[in-house]
Coordinates of C-alpha atoms (C1' of nucleotides) in Angstrom, one line a residue:
Chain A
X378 CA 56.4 -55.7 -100.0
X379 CA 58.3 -57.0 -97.2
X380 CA 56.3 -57.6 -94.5
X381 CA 58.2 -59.2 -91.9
X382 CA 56.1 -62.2 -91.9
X383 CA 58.5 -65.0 -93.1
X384 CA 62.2 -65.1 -92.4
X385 CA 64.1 -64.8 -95.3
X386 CA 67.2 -66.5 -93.4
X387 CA 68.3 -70.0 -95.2
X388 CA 69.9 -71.7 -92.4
X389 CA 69.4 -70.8 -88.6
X390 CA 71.7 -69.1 -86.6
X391 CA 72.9 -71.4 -83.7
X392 CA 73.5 -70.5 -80.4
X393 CA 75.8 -68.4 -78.8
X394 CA 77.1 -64.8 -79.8
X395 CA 77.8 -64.2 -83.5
X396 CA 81.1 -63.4 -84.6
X397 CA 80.2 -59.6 -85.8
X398 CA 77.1 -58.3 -84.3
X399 CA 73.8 -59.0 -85.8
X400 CA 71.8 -56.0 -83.9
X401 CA 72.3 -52.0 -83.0
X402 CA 70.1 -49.4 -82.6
X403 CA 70.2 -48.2 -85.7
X404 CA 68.8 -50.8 -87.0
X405 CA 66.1 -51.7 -84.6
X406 CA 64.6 -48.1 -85.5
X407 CA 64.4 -48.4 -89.2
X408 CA 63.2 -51.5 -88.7
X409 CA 60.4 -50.6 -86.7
X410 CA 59.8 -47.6 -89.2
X411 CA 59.6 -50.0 -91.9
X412 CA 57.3 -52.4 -90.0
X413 CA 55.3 -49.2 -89.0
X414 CA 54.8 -48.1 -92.5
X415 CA 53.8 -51.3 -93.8
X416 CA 50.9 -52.1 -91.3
X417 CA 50.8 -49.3 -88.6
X418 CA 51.7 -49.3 -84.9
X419 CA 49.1 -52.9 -84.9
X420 CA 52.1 -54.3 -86.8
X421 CA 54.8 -53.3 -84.6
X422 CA 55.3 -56.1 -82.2
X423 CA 58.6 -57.7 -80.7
X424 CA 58.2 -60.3 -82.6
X425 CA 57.4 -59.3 -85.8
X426 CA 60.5 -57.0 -85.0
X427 CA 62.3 -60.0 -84.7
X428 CA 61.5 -62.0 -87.6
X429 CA 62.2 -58.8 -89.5
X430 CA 65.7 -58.7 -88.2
X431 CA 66.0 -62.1 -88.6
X432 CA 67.1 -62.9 -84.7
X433 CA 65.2 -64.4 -82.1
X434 CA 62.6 -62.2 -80.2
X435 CA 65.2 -62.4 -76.9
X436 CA 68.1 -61.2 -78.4
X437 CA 66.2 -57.6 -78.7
X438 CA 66.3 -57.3 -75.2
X439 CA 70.0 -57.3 -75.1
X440 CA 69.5 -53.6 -76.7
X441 CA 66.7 -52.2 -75.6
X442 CA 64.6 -52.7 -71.9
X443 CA 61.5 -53.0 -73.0
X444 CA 59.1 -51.9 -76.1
X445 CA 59.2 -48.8 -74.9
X446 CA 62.3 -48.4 -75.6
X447 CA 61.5 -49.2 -79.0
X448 CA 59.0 -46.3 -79.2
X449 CA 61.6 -44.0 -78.1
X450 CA 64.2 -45.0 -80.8
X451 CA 61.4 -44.2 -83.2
X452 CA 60.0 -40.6 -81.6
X453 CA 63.7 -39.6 -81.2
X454 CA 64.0 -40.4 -85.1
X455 CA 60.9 -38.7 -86.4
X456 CA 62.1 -35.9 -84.0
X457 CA 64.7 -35.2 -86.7
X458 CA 62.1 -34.8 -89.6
X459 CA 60.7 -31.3 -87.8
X460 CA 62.0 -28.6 -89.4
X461 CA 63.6 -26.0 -87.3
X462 CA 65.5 -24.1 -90.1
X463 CA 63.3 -21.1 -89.9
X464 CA 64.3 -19.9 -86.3
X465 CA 67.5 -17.2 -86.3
X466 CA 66.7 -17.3 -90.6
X467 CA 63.3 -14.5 -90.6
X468 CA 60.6 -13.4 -88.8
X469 CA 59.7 -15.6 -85.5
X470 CA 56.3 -15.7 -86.9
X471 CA 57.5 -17.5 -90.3
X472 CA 59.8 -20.1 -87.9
X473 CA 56.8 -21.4 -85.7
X474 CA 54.7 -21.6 -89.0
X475 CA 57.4 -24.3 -90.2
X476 CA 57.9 -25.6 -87.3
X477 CA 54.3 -26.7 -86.2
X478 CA 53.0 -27.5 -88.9
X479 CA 56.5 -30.1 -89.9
X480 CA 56.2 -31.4 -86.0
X481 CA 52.0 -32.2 -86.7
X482 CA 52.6 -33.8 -90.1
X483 CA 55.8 -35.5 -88.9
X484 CA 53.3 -37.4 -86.0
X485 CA 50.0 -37.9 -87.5
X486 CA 51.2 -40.6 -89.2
X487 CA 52.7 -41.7 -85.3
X488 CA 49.5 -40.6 -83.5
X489 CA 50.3 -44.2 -80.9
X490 CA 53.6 -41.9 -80.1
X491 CA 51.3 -39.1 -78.7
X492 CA 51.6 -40.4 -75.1
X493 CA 55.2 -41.5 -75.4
X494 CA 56.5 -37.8 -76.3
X495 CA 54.1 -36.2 -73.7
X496 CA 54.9 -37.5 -70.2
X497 CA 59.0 -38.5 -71.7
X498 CA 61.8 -36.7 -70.3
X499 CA 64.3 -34.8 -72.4
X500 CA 67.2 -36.3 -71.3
X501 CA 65.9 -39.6 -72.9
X502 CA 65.6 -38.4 -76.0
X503 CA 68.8 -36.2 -77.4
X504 CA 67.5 -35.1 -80.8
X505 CA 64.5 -34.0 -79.1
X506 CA 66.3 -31.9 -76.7
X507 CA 68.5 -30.4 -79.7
X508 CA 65.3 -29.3 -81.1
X509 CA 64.0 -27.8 -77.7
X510 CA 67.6 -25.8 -78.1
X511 CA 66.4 -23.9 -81.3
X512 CA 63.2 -23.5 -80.3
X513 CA 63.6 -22.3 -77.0
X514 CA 66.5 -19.9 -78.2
X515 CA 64.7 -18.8 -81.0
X516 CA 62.0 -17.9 -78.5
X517 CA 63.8 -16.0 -76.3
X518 CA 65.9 -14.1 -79.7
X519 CA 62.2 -13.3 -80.9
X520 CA 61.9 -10.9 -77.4
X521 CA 59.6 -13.5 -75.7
X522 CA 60.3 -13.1 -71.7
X523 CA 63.0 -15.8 -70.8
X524 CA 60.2 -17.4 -67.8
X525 CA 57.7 -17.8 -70.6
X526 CA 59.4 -19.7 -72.9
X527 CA 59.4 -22.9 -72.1
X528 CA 54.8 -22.5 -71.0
X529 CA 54.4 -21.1 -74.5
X530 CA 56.4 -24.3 -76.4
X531 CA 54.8 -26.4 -74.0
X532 CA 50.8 -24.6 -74.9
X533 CA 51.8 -24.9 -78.9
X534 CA 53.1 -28.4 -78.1
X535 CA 49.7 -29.6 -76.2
X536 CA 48.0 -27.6 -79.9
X537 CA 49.9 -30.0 -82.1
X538 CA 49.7 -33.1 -80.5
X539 CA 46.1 -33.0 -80.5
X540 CA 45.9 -31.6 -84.1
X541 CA 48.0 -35.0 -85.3
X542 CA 45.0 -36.8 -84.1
X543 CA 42.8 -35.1 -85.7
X544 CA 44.2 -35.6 -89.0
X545 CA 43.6 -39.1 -88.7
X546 CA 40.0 -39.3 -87.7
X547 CA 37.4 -40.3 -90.5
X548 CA 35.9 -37.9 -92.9
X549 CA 32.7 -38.5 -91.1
X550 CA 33.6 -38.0 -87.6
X551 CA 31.3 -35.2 -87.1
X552 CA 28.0 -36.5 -89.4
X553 CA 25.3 -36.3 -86.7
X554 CA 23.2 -39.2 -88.5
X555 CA 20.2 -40.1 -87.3
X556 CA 20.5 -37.9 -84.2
X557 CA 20.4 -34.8 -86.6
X558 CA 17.0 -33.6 -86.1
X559 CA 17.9 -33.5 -81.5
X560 CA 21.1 -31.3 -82.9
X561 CA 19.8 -28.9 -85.3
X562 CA 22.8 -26.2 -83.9
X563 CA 25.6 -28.6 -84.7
X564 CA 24.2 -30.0 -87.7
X565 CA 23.9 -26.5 -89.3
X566 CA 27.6 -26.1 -88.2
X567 CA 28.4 -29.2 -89.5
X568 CA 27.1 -28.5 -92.6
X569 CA 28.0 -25.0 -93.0
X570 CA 31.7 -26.0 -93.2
X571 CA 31.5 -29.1 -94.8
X572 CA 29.8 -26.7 -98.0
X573 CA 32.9 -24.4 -98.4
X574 CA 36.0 -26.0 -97.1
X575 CA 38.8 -26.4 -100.1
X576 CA 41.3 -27.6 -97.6
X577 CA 41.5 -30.5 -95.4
X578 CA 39.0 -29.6 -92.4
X579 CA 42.3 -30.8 -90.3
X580 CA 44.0 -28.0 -92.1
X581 CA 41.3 -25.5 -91.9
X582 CA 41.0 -26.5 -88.1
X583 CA 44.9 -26.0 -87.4
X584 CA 45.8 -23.3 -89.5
X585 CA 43.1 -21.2 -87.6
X586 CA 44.5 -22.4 -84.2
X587 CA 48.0 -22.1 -85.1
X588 CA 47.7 -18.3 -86.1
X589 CA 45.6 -17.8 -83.0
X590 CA 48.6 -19.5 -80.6
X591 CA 51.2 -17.3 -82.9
X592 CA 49.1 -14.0 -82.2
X593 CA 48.9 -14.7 -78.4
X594 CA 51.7 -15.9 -77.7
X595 CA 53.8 -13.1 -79.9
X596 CA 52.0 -10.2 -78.0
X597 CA 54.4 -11.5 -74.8
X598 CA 57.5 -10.0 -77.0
X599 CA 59.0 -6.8 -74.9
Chain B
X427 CA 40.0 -50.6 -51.1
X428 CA 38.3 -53.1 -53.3
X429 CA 40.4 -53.7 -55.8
X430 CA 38.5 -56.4 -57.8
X431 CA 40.8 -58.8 -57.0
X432 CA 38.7 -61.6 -55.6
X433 CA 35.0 -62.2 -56.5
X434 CA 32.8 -61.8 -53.0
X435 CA 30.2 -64.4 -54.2
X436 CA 30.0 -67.0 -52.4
X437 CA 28.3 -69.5 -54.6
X438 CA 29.7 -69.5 -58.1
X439 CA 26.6 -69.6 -60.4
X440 CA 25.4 -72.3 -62.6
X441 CA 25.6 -72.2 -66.1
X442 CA 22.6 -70.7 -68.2
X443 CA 20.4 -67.4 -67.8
X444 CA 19.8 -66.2 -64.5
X445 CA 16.0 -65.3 -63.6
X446 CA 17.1 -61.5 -63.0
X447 CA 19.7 -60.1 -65.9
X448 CA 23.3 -59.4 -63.9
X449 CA 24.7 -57.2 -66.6
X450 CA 23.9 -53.6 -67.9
X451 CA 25.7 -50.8 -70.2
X452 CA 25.6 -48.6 -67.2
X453 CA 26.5 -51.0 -64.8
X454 CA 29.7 -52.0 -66.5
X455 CA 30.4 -48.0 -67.3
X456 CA 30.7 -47.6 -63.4
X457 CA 32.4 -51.0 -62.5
X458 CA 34.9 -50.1 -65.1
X459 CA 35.0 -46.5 -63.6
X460 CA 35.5 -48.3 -60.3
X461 CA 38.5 -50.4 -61.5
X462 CA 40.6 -47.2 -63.3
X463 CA 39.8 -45.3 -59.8
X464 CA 42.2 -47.8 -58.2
X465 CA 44.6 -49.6 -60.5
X466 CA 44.6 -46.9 -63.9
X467 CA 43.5 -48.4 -67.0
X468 CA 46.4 -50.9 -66.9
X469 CA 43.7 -52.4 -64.4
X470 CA 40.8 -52.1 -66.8
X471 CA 41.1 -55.4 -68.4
X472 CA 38.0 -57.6 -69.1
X473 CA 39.3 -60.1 -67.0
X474 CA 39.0 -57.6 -63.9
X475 CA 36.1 -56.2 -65.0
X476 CA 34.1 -59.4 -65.1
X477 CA 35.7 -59.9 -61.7
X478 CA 34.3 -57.2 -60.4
X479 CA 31.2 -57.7 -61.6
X480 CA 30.8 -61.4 -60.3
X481 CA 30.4 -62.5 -63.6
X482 CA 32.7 -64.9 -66.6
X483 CA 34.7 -62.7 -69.0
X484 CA 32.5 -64.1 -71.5
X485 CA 29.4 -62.7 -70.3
X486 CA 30.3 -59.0 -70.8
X487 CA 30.2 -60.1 -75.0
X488 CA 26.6 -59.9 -74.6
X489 CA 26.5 -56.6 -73.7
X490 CA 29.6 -55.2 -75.2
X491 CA 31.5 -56.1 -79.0
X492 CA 34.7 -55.3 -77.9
X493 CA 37.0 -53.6 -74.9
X494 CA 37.2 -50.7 -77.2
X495 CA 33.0 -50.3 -76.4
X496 CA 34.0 -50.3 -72.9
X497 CA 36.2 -47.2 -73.2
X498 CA 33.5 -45.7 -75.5
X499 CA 30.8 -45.9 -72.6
X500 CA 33.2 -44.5 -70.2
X501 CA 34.5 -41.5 -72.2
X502 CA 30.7 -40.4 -73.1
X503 CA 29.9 -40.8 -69.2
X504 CA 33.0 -38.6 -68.4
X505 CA 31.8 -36.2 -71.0
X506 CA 28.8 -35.3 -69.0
X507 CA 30.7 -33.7 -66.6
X508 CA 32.0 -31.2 -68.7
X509 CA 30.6 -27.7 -67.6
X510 CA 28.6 -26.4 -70.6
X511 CA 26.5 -24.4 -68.2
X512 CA 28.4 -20.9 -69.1
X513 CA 26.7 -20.8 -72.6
X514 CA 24.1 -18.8 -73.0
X515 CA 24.4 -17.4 -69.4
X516 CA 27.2 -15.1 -69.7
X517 CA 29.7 -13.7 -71.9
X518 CA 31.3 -15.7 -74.4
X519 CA 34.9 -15.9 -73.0
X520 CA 33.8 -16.8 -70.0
X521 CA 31.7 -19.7 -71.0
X522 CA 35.1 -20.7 -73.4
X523 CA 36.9 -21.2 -70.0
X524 CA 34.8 -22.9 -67.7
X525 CA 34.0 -25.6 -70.6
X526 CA 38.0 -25.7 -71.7
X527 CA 39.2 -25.6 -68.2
X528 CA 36.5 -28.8 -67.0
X529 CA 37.1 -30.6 -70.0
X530 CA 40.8 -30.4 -69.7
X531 CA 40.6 -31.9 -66.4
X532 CA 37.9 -34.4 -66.6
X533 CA 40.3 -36.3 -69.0
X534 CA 43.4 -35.7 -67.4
X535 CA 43.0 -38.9 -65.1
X536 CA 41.4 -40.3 -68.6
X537 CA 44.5 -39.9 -71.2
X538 CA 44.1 -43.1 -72.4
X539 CA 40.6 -42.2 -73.8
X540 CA 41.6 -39.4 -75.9
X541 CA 42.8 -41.4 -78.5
X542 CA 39.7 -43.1 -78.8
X543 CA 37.2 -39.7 -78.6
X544 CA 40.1 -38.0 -81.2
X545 CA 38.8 -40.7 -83.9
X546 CA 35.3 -41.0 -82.6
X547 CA 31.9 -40.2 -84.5
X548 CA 30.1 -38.3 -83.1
X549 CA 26.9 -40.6 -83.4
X550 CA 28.2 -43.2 -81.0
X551 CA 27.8 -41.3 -78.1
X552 CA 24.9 -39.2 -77.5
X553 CA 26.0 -37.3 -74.7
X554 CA 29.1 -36.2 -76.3
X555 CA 26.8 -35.1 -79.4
X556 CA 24.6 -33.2 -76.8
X557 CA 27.8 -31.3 -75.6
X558 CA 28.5 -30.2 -79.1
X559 CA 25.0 -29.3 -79.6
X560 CA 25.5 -26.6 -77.0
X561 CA 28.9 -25.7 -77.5
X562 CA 28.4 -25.0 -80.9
X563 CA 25.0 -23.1 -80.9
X564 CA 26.6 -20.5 -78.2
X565 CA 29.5 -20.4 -81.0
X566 CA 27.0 -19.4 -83.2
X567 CA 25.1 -17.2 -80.7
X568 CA 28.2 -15.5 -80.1
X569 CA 28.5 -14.1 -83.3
X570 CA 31.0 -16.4 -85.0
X571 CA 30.2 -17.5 -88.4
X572 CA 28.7 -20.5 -88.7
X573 CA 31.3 -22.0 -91.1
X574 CA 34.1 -21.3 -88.8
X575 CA 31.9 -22.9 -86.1
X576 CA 33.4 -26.4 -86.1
X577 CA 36.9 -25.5 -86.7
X578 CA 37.0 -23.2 -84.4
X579 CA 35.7 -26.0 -81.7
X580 CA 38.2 -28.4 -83.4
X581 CA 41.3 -26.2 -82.9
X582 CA 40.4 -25.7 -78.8
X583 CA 39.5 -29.3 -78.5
X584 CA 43.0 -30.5 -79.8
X585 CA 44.4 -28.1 -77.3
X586 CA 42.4 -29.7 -74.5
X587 CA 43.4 -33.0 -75.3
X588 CA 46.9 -32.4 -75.9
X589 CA 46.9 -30.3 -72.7
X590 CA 45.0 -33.5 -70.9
X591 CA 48.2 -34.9 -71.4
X592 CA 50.4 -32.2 -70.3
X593 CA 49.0 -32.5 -66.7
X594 CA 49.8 -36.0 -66.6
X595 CA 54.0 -35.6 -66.9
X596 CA 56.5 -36.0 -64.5
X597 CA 57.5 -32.7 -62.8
X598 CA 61.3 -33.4 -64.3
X599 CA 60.5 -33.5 -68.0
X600 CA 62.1 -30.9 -69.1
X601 CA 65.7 -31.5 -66.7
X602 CA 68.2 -31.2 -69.3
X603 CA 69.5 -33.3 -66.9
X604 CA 73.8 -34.1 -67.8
X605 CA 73.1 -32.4 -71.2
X606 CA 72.6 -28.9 -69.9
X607 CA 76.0 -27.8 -71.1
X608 CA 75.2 -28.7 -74.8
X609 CA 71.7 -27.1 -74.4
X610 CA 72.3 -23.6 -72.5
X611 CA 69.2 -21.8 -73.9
X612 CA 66.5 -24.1 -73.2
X613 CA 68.2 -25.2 -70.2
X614 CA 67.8 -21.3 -69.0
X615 CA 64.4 -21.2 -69.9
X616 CA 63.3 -23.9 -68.0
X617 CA 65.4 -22.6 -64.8
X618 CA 63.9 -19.0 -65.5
X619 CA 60.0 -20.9 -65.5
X620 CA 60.6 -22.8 -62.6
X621 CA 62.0 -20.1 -60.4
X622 CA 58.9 -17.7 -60.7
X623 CA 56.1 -20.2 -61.1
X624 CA 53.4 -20.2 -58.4
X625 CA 50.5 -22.5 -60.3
X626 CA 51.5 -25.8 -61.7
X627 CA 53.5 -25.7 -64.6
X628 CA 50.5 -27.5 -67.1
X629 CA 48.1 -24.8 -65.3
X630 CA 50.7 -21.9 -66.8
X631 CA 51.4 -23.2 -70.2
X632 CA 47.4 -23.9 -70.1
X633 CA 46.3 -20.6 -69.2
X634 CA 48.7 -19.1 -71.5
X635 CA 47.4 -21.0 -74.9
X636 CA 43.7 -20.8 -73.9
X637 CA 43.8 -17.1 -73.8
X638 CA 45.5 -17.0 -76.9
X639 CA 43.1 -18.9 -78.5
X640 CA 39.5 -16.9 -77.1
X641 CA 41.2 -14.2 -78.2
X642 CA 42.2 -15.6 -81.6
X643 CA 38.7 -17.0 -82.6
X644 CA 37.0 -14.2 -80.8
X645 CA 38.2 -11.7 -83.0
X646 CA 36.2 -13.9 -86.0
X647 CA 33.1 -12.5 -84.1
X648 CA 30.8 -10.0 -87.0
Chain C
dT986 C1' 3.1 -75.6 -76.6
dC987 C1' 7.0 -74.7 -78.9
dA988 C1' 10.5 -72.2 -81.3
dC989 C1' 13.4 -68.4 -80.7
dT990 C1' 16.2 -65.4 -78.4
dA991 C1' 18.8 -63.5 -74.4
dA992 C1' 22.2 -64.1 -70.9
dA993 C1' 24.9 -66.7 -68.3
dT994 C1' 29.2 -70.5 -67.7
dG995 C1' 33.5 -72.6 -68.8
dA996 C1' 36.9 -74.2 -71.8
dA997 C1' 39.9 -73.0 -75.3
dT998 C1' 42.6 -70.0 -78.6
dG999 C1' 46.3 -67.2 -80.3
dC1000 C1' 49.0 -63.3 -79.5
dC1001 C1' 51.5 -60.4 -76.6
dG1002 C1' 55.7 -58.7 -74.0
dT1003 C1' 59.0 -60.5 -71.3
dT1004 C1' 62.3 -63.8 -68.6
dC1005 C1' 65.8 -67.2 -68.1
dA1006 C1' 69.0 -70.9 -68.7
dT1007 C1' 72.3 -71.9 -72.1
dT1008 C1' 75.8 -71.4 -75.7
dT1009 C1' 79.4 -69.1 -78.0
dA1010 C1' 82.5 -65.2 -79.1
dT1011 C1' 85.0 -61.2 -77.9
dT1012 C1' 87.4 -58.3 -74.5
dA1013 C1' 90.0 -57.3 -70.3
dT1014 C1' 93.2 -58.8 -66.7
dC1015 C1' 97.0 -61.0 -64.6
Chain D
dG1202 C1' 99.1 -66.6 -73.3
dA1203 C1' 95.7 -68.5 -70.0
dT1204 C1' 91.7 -67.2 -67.8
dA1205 C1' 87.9 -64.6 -66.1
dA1206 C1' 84.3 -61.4 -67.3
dT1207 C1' 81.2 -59.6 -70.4
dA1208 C1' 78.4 -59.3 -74.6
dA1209 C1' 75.1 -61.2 -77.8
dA1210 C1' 72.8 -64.7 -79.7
dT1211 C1' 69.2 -69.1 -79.2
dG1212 C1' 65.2 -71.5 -77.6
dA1213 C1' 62.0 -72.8 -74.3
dA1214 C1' 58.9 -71.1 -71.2
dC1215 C1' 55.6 -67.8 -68.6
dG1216 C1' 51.5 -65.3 -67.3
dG1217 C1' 48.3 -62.1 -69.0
dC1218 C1' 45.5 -60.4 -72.5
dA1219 C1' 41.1 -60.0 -75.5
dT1220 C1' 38.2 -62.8 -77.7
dT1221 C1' 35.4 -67.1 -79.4
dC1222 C1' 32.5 -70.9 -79.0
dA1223 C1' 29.8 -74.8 -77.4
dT1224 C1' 26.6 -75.4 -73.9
dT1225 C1' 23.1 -74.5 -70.4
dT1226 C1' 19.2 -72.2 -68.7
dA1227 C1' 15.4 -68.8 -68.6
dG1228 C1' 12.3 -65.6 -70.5
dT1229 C1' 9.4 -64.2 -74.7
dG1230 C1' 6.4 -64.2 -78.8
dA1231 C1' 3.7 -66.9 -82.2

DNA sequence: TCACTAAATGAATGCCGTTCATTTATTATC
DNA sequence: GATAATAAATGAACGGCATTCATTTAGTGA
């Protein structure tokens, strides 16, 4: 595997602008995605970037303002892999089903893109907002009040985000240890579901808040 | 406003143990408060906190592996003010909101800590522990079953966190800004949620979810 | 008394994102 | 067609970051 540590490059570029253009933004992204993939969001540096694009670590910033920008490109990408087929194609409930659970499996893999996608503005990120557009019209199709649109996206949103984390957390996030005997309430609780869970407890835990959020929120339809 | 720029001693130490021990856990949890008070956590480096706390850099090792034990010490201090009082002294719904609503807001200055708590055992911080040990016993108390205990606390504590986030965006996230042609539905929604909202925006979309979800794992109540 | 451990200093390390002067090629203008 | 402006690369440098380590000094237990 590739991974990005050693330029593969015979001879080195010399100054001055190439005669076709070694760098777009295309290819920053997937190059990011692959540097990602190999050793997480620890391996995605500007430099490693770089080397993996075979330029120097200043010719990036001739595309892109910062690193942030970087994360960006690569939100905006996974942005595409959500699946918004379902909305205007059956029942509203069926089309948020799809929907959250695609957007939480698309970012718990991207959980260091959490507070990127939370505080970024739309207009930043134009697959994003195409997927806001289906959403929020599916929404509003469904018979959901036009003014509380965009507060129920935003609450199942806030739901997801936090569910992406906690797919990655460790199997034994919740095992009380030593403090088990101070804690007998949790530990039971603890216990109780660890004995008969089949699923992931991420998917028990999401599933149950997702059909919660799809109950309340579908109740608004007039 | 002290901003831990410059050290106020006026003697710099010599080298070796001093008769009195300078350092403590809780005296770095509140110096490190202190510094994300004034600057954020981009002004939560070790550099500032040993600043601030008149000592070398190197001297917080010896109380501390890592800056990641710093954030540890100051998410389990935040957690204690998270109102758990409502359990046990009330009705269940009631107690749900006043421990969502105070826990949503005690880490909405703190964003950058959720992705630590998200992945964090339990057993490294005893006050978090101590939270769950009442949270989950007035679950239980309440009448839901005890293996739908933990998920159900999962599934509202992934909505607090993502919702933590929420509060934290600019007020223009969601301007469609020059793409509102391309994007008429969502771009009436969000005209139609900013013309009739009297609470903040993350309040609404807040509310909205929270209810959604008491009443969603209420029902599990036998 | 003496070894061991705890807690401080201060120097050094390697990595990080970013900036800037410079070089070269393309594009736009007269 | 010359010339100016712009775009896109290199390579050297910067300050800041978390962290490590040798060293010094003081307290502690055998």
């Amino acid at each position: 595997m590739d991974d990005g540590g050693t330029p593969v490059r015979a001879v080195r570029r010399r100054a001055g602008r190439p005669a076709a253009a070694v760098l777009d933004l295309s290819g920053i992204t997937h190059a990011a995605l692959e540097l990602i993939g190999g050793k997480g969001y620890d391996g995605l540096t500007m430099a490693a970037l770089a080397r993996k694009l075979e330029v120097a670590p200043s010719a990036l910033y001739n595309h892109v303002e910062s690193k942030h920008d970087v994360l960006v490109l690569v939100e905006d990408h996974l942005m595409s892999l959500v699946d918004v087929s379902g909305f205007g194609a059956g029942p509203w409930e069926d089309a948020v089903r799809t929907w959250a659970w695609s957007y939480r499996d698309a970012f718990a893999t991207h959980t260091p893109l959490i507070p990127v996608i939370a505080v970024l503005p739309v207009t930043d990120a134009p697959r994003t907002l195409a997927m806001y557009e289906v959403v929020s019209t599916g929404f509003r199709d469904a018979g959901i009040p036009e003014a509380r649109v965009v507060p129920a996206i935003v609450a199942l949103e806030s739901f997801i985000f936090g569910s992406a984390y906690d797919v990655t957390a460790p199997a034994n996030i919740f095992d009380p240890g030593n403090m088990a005997e101070s804690t007998p309430g949790f530990t039971a609780a603890v216990r109780s579901f660890g004995d008969e869970q089949h699923e992931r407890p991420a998917d028990v835990a999401f599933g149950l808040g997702l059909e919660a959020l799809i109950a309340g929120i579908g109740a608004l339809r007039e």
